[in-house]
Coordinates of C-alpha atoms and ligand atoms in Angstrom, one line a residue:
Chain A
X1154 CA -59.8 58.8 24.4
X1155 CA -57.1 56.8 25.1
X1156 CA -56.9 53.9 27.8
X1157 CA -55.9 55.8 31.3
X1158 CA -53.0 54.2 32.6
X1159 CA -55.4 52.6 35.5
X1160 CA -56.6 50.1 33.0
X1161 CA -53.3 49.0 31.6
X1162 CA -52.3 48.5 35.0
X1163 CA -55.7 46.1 36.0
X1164 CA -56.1 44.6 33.3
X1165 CA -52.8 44.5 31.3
X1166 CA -49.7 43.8 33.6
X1167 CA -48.9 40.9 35.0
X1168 CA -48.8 41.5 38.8
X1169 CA -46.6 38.6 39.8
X1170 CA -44.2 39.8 38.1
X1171 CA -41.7 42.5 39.6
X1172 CA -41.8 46.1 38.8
X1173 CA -40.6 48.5 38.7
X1174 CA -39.7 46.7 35.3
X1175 CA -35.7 45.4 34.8
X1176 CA -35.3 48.4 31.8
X1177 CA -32.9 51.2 33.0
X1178 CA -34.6 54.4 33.3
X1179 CA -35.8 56.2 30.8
X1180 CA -35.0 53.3 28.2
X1181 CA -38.1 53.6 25.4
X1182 CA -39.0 49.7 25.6
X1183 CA -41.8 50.3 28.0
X1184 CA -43.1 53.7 26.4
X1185 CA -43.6 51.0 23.1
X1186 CA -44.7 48.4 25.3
X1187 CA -47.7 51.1 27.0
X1188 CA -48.3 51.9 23.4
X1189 CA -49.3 48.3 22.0
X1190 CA -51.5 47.5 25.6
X1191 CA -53.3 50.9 24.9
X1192 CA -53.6 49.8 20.8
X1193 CA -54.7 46.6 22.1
X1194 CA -57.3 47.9 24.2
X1195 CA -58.7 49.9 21.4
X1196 CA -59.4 46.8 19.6
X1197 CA -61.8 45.5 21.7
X1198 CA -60.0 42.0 21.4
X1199 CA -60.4 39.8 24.5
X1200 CA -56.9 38.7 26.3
X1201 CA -57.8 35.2 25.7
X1202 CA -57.6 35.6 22.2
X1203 CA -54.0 37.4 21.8
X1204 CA -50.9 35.7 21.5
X1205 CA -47.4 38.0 22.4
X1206 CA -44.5 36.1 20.9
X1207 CA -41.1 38.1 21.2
X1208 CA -37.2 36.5 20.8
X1209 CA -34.3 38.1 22.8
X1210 CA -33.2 41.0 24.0
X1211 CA -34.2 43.5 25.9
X1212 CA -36.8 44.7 23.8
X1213 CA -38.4 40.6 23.3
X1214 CA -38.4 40.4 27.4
X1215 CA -41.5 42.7 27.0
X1216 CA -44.3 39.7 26.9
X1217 CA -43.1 38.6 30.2
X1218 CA -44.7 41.2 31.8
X1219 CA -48.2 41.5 30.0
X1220 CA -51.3 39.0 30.7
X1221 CA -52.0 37.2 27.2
X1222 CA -50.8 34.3 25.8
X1223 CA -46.8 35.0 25.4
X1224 CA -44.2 33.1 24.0
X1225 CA -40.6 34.1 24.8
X1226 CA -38.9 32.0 22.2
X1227 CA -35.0 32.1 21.0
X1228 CA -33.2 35.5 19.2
X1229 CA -34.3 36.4 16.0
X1230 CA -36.8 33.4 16.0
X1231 CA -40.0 35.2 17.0
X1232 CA -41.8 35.7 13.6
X1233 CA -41.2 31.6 12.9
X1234 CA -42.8 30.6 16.4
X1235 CA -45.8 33.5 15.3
X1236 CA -46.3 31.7 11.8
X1237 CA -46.5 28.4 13.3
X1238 CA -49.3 29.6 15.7
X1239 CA -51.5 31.6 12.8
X1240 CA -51.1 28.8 10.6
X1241 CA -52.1 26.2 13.3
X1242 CA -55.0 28.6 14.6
X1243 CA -56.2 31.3 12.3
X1244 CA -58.5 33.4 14.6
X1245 CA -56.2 34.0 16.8
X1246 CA -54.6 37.5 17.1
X1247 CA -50.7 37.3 16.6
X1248 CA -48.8 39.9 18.0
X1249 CA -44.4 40.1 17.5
X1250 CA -42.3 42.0 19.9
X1251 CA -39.3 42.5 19.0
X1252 CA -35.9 44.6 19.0
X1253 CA -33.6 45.2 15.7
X1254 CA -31.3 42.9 16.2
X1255 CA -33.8 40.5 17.1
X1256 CA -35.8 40.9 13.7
X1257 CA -33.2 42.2 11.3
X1258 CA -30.0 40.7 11.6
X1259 CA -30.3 37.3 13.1
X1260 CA -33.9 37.0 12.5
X1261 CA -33.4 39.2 9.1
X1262 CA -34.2 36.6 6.7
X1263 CA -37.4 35.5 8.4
X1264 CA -38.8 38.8 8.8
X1265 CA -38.4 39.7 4.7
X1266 CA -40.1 36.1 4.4
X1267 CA -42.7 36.8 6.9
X1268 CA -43.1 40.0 4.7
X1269 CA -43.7 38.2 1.3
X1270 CA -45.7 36.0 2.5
X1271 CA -48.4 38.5 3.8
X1272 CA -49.5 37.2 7.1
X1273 CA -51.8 38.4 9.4
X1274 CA -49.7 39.2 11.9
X1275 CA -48.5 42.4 13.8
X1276 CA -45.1 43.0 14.3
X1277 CA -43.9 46.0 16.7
X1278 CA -40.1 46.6 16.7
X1279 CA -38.4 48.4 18.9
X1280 CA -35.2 50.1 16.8
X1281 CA -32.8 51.4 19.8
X1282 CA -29.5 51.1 17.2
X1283 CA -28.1 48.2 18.9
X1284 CA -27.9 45.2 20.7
X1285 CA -29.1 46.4 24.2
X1286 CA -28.9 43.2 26.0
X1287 CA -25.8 42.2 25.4
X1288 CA -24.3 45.6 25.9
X1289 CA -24.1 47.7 22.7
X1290 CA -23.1 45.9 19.9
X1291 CA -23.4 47.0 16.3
X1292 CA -26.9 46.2 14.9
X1293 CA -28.3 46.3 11.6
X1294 CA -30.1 49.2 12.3
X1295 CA -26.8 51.5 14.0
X1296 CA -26.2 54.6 11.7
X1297 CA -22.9 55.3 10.1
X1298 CA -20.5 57.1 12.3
X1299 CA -21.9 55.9 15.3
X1300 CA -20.0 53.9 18.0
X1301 CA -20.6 50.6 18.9
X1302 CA -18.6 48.0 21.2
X1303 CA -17.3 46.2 18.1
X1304 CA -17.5 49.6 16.4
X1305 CA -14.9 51.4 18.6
X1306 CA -14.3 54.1 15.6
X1307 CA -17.7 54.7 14.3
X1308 CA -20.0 52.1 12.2
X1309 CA -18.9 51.9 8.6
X1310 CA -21.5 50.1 7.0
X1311 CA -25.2 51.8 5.6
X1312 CA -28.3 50.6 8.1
X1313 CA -31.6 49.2 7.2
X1314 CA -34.3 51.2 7.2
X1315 CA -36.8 48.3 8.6
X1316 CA -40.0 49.6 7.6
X1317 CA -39.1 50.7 4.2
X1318 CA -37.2 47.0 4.3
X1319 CA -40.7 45.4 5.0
X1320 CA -42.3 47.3 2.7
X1321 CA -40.3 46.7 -0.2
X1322 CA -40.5 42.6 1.3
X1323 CA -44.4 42.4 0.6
X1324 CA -45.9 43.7 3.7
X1325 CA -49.1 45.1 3.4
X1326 CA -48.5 47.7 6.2
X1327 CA -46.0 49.8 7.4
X1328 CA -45.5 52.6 9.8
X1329 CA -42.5 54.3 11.3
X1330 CA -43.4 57.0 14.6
X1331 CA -41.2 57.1 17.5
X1332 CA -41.3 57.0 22.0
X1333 CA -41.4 61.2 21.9
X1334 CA -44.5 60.6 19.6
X1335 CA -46.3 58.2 21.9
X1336 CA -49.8 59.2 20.5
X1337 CA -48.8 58.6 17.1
X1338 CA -47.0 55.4 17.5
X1339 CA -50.0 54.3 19.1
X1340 CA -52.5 55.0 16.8
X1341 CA -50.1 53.3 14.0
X1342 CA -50.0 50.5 16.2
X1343 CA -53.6 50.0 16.4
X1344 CA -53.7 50.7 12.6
X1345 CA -51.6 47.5 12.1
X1346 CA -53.3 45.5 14.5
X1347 CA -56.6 46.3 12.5
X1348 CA -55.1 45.7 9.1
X1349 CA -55.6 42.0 7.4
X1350 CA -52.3 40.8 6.6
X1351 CA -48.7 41.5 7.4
X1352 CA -48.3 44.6 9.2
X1353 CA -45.2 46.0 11.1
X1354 CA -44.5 49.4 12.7
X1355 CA -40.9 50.4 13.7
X1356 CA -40.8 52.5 17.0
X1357 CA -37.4 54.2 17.0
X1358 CA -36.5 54.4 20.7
X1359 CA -34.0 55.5 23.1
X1360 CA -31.5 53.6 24.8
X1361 CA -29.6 55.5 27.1
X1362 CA -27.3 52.9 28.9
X1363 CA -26.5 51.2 25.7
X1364 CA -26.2 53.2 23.3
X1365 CA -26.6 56.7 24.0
X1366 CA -23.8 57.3 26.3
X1367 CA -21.4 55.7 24.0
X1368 CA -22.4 57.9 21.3
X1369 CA -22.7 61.6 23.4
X1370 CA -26.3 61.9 23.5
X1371 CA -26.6 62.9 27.1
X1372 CA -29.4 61.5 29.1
X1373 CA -33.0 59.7 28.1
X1374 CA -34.4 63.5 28.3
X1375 CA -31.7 64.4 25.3
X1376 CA -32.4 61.5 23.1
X1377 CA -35.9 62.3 23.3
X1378 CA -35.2 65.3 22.2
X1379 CA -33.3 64.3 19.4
X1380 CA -36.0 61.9 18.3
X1381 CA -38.1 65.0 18.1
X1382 CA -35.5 67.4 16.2
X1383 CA -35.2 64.5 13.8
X1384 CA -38.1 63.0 13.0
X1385 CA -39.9 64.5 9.5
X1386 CA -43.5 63.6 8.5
X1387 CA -42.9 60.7 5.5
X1388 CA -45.4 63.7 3.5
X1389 CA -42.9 66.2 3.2
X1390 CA -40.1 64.5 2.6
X1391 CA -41.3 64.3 -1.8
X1392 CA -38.1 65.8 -3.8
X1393 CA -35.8 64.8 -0.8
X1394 CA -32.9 63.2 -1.4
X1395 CA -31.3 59.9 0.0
X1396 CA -29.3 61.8 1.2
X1397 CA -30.8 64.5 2.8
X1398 CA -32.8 61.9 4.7
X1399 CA -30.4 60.5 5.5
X1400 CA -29.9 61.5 8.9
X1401 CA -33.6 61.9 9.4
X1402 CA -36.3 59.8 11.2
X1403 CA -38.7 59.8 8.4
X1404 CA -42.4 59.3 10.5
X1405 CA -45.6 57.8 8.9
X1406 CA -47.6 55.5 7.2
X1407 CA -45.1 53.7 4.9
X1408 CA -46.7 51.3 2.8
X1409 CA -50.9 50.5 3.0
X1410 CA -52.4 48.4 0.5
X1411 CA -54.9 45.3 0.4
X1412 CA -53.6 42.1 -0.6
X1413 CA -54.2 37.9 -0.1
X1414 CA -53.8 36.6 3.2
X1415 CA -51.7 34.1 3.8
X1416 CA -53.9 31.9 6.2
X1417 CA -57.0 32.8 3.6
X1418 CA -54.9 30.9 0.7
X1419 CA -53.8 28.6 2.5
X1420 CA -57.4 27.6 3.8
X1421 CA -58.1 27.2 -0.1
X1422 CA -55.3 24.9 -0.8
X1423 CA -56.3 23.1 1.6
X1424 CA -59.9 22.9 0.4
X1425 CA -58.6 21.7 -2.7
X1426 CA -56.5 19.4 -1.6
X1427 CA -59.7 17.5 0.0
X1428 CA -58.5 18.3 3.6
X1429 CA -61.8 20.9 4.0
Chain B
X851 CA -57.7 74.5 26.9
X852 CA -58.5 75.3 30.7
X853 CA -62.2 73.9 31.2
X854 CA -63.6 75.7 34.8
X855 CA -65.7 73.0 35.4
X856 CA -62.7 70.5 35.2
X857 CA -60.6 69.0 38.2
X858 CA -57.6 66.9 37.0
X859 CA -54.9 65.1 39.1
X860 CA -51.8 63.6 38.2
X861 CA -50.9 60.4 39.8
X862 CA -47.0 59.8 39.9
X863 CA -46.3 56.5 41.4
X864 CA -42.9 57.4 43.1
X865 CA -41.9 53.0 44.0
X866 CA -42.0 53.0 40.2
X867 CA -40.5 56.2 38.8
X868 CA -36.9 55.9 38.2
X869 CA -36.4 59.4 37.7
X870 CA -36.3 59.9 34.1
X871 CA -37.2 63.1 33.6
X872 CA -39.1 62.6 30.8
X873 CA -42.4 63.9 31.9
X874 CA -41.8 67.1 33.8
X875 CA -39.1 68.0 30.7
X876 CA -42.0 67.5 28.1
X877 CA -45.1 68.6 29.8
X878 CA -46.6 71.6 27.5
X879 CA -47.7 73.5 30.6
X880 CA -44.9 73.2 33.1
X881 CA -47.6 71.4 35.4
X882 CA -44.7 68.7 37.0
X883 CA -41.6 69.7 37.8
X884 CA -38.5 67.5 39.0
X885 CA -38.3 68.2 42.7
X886 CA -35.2 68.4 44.5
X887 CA -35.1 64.9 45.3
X888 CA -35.1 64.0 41.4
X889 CA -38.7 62.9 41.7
X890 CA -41.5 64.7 40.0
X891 CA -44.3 66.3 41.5
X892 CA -47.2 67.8 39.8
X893 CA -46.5 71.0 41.7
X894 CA -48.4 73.4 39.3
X895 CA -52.0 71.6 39.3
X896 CA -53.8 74.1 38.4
X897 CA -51.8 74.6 34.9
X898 CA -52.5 71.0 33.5
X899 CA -55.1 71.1 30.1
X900 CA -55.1 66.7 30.8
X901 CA -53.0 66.0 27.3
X902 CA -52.1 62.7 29.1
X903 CA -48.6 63.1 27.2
X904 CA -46.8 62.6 30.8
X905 CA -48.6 59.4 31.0
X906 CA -48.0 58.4 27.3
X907 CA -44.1 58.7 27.6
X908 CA -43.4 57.6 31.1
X909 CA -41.7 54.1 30.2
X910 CA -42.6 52.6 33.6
X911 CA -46.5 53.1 33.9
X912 CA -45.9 55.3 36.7
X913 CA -48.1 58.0 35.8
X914 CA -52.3 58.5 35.7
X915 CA -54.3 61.5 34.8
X916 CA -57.5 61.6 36.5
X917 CA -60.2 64.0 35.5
X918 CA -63.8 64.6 36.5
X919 CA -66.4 67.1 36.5
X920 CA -66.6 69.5 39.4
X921 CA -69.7 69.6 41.1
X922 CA -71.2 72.9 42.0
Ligands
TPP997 C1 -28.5 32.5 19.1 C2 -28.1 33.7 19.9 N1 -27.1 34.5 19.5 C3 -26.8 35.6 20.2 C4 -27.4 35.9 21.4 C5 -27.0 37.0 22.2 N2 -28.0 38.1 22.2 C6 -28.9 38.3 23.1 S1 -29.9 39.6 22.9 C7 -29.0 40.0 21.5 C8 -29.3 41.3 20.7 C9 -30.6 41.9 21.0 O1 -30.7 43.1 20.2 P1 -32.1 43.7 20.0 O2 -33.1 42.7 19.4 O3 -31.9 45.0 19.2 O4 -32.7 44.0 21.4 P2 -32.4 45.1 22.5 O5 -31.7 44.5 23.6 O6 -31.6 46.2 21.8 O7 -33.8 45.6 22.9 C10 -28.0 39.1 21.2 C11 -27.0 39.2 20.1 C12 -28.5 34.9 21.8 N3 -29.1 35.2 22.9 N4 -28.8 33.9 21.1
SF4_998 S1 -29.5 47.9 28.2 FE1 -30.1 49.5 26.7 S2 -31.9 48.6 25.6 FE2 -31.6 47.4 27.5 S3 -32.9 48.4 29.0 FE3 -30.9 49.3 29.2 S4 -31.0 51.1 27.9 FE4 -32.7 49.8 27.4
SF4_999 S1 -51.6 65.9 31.5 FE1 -50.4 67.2 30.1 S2 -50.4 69.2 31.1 FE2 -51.1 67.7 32.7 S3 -49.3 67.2 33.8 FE3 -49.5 65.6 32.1 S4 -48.3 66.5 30.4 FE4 -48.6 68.1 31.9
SF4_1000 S1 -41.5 59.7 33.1 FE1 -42.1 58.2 34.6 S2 -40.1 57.3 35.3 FE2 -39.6 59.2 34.2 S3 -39.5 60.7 35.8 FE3 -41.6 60.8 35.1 S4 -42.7 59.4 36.4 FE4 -40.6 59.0 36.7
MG1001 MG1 -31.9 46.9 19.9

């Protein structure tokens, strides 16, 4: 069963904090953001022991609004802050949320980093195509052909694919699933939060405001929709080209596999090194 | 899906629902519809099988499915 709403909202939000929330309706940030607080609840984790660290954007203003230990710390910066708190303090449970732009093109180079070096932390980003916040610039992640404010005639260069990006970096999990499959998103969520070592999972979102009227994709119902139409389980996509996925929201488990922690060899260099 | 010895209520928490549409659009069972006003309403009680997918997607925590046992 997963956590009724009632319990994300006692135990969960923050309620000093206004709501309704400052995302413009039906904008996919707080779909994500339910997901994660319902993952975390499955964990059985205590709040105490959680830390939420997120950069900027619209996406990274999520950990304002949750009771845990946050960090709101400057664009693309997030997964250094997170490193510098598991390294310091090893039990605790790291948490990253963030948007593309925060973690693939400014923060780019310390995500693949992050990746390699097999962390335990979990990083949840939120791929809308853009930068939200600042009003719908070109990210990383924006796919050919589609418009941007500094892309007036369509986007000419090819987009990451984050989770295939991480993959190929060294992390040990990740996941793709997206807002119109909240159950799934969530369970992959969980699934990183419960796996030792770097783990991400992409949530590919709508932004209406942003994004989606720019590009004709009608209202938040639509690019739901769309998300649905698009998306194709990562198991039948074998003898597909790059091509023909192109266009596709390839869903799933991307990359699982046990390897060394980074905290774990650290601990032993440390050892050896005569520190304990 | 329809258990008899099931009651269910959806919870929509109108000072937080900006209207989306999201839930009454992707509800299996056509249980909430968007009322006049743009708000939904879970209109068609009866109908509801408690997937929780209304609550899942609705990006402003607006929404709780309650369920319980009916006593006889
Ligand atoms: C150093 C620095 N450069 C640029 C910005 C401006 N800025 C704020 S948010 C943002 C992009 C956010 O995009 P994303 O992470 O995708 O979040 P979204 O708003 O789409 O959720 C940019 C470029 C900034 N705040 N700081
Ligand atoms: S500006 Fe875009 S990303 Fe930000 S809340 Fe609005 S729709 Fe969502
Ligand atoms: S629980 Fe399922 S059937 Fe009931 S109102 Fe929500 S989406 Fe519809
Ligand atoms: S999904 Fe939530 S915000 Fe959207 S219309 Fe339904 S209750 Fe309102
Ligand atoms: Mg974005």
């Amino acid at each position: 069963m997963t956590t009724p709403n009632r319990i994300i909202l006692d135990k969960y939000l923050r309620h000093n904090k206004k709501f309704p929330h400052i995302w413009c309706p039906g904008c996919g940030i707080g779909i994500v953001l339910a997901a994660l607080l319902r993952a975390i609840d499955r964990t059985g984790w205590t709040k105490d022991e959680i830390v939420l660290v997120s950069g900027i954007g619209c996406s990274s203003r999520a950990p304002v609004y949750v009771d845990f230990n946050t960090l709101h710390t400057a664009h693309g910066r997030a997964l250094p802050f997170a490193t510098g708190i598991k390294a310091a303090r090893p039990p605790l449970k790291v948490i990253v949320f963030t948007g593309d732009g925060d973690c693939a093109a400014i923060g780019g180079n310390h995500l693949i980093h992050a990746c390699r070096r097999n962390i335990d932390i979990t990083t949840v980003v939120v791929n809308n195509y853009i930068y939200g916040m600042t009003g719908g610039q070109q990210s990383p992640t924006t796919p050919e052909g589609m418009k941007a404010t500094t892309a007036t005639r369509g986007v000419i260069d090819q987009p990451f694919h984050i989770a295939e990006l991480a993959a190929s970096a060294g992390a040990t999990f990740a996941a793709r699933s997206t807002t119109y499959h909240a159950k799934e998103l969530e369970s992959f969520i969980l699934k990183g939060l419960e796996h030792k070592g770097f783990s991400l999972v992409e949530a590919i979102s709508q932004a209406p405001v942003c994004f989606g009227r720019r590009n004709g994709m009608g209202d938040p119902v639509e690019m739901v929709k769309r998300e649905k139409e698009l998306a194709i389980p990562i198991s039948k996509t074998a003898g597909m080209t790059f091509e023909e996925k192109k266009d596709k929201i390839v869903t799933g488990i991307i990359e699982e596999r046990e390897a060394q922690e980074w905290t774990d060899l650290y601990a032993g260099v440390k050892k050896t090194a005569g520190e304990e | 899906m329809a258990k008899a010895n099931v009651k269910r209520k959806v919870v929509i928490y109108r000072d937080w629902c900006k209207q989306c549409g999201i839930c009454s659009t992707f509800c299996p069972t056509g249980c909430i519809v968007k009322e006049e006003d743009g708000y939904p309403f879970p209109r068609y009680i009866e109908k509801c099988i408690g997937c929780r997918l209304c609550e899942l997607r609705c990006p402003e925590f607006a929404i709780t499915v309650e369920e319980w046992e009916k006593s006889k």
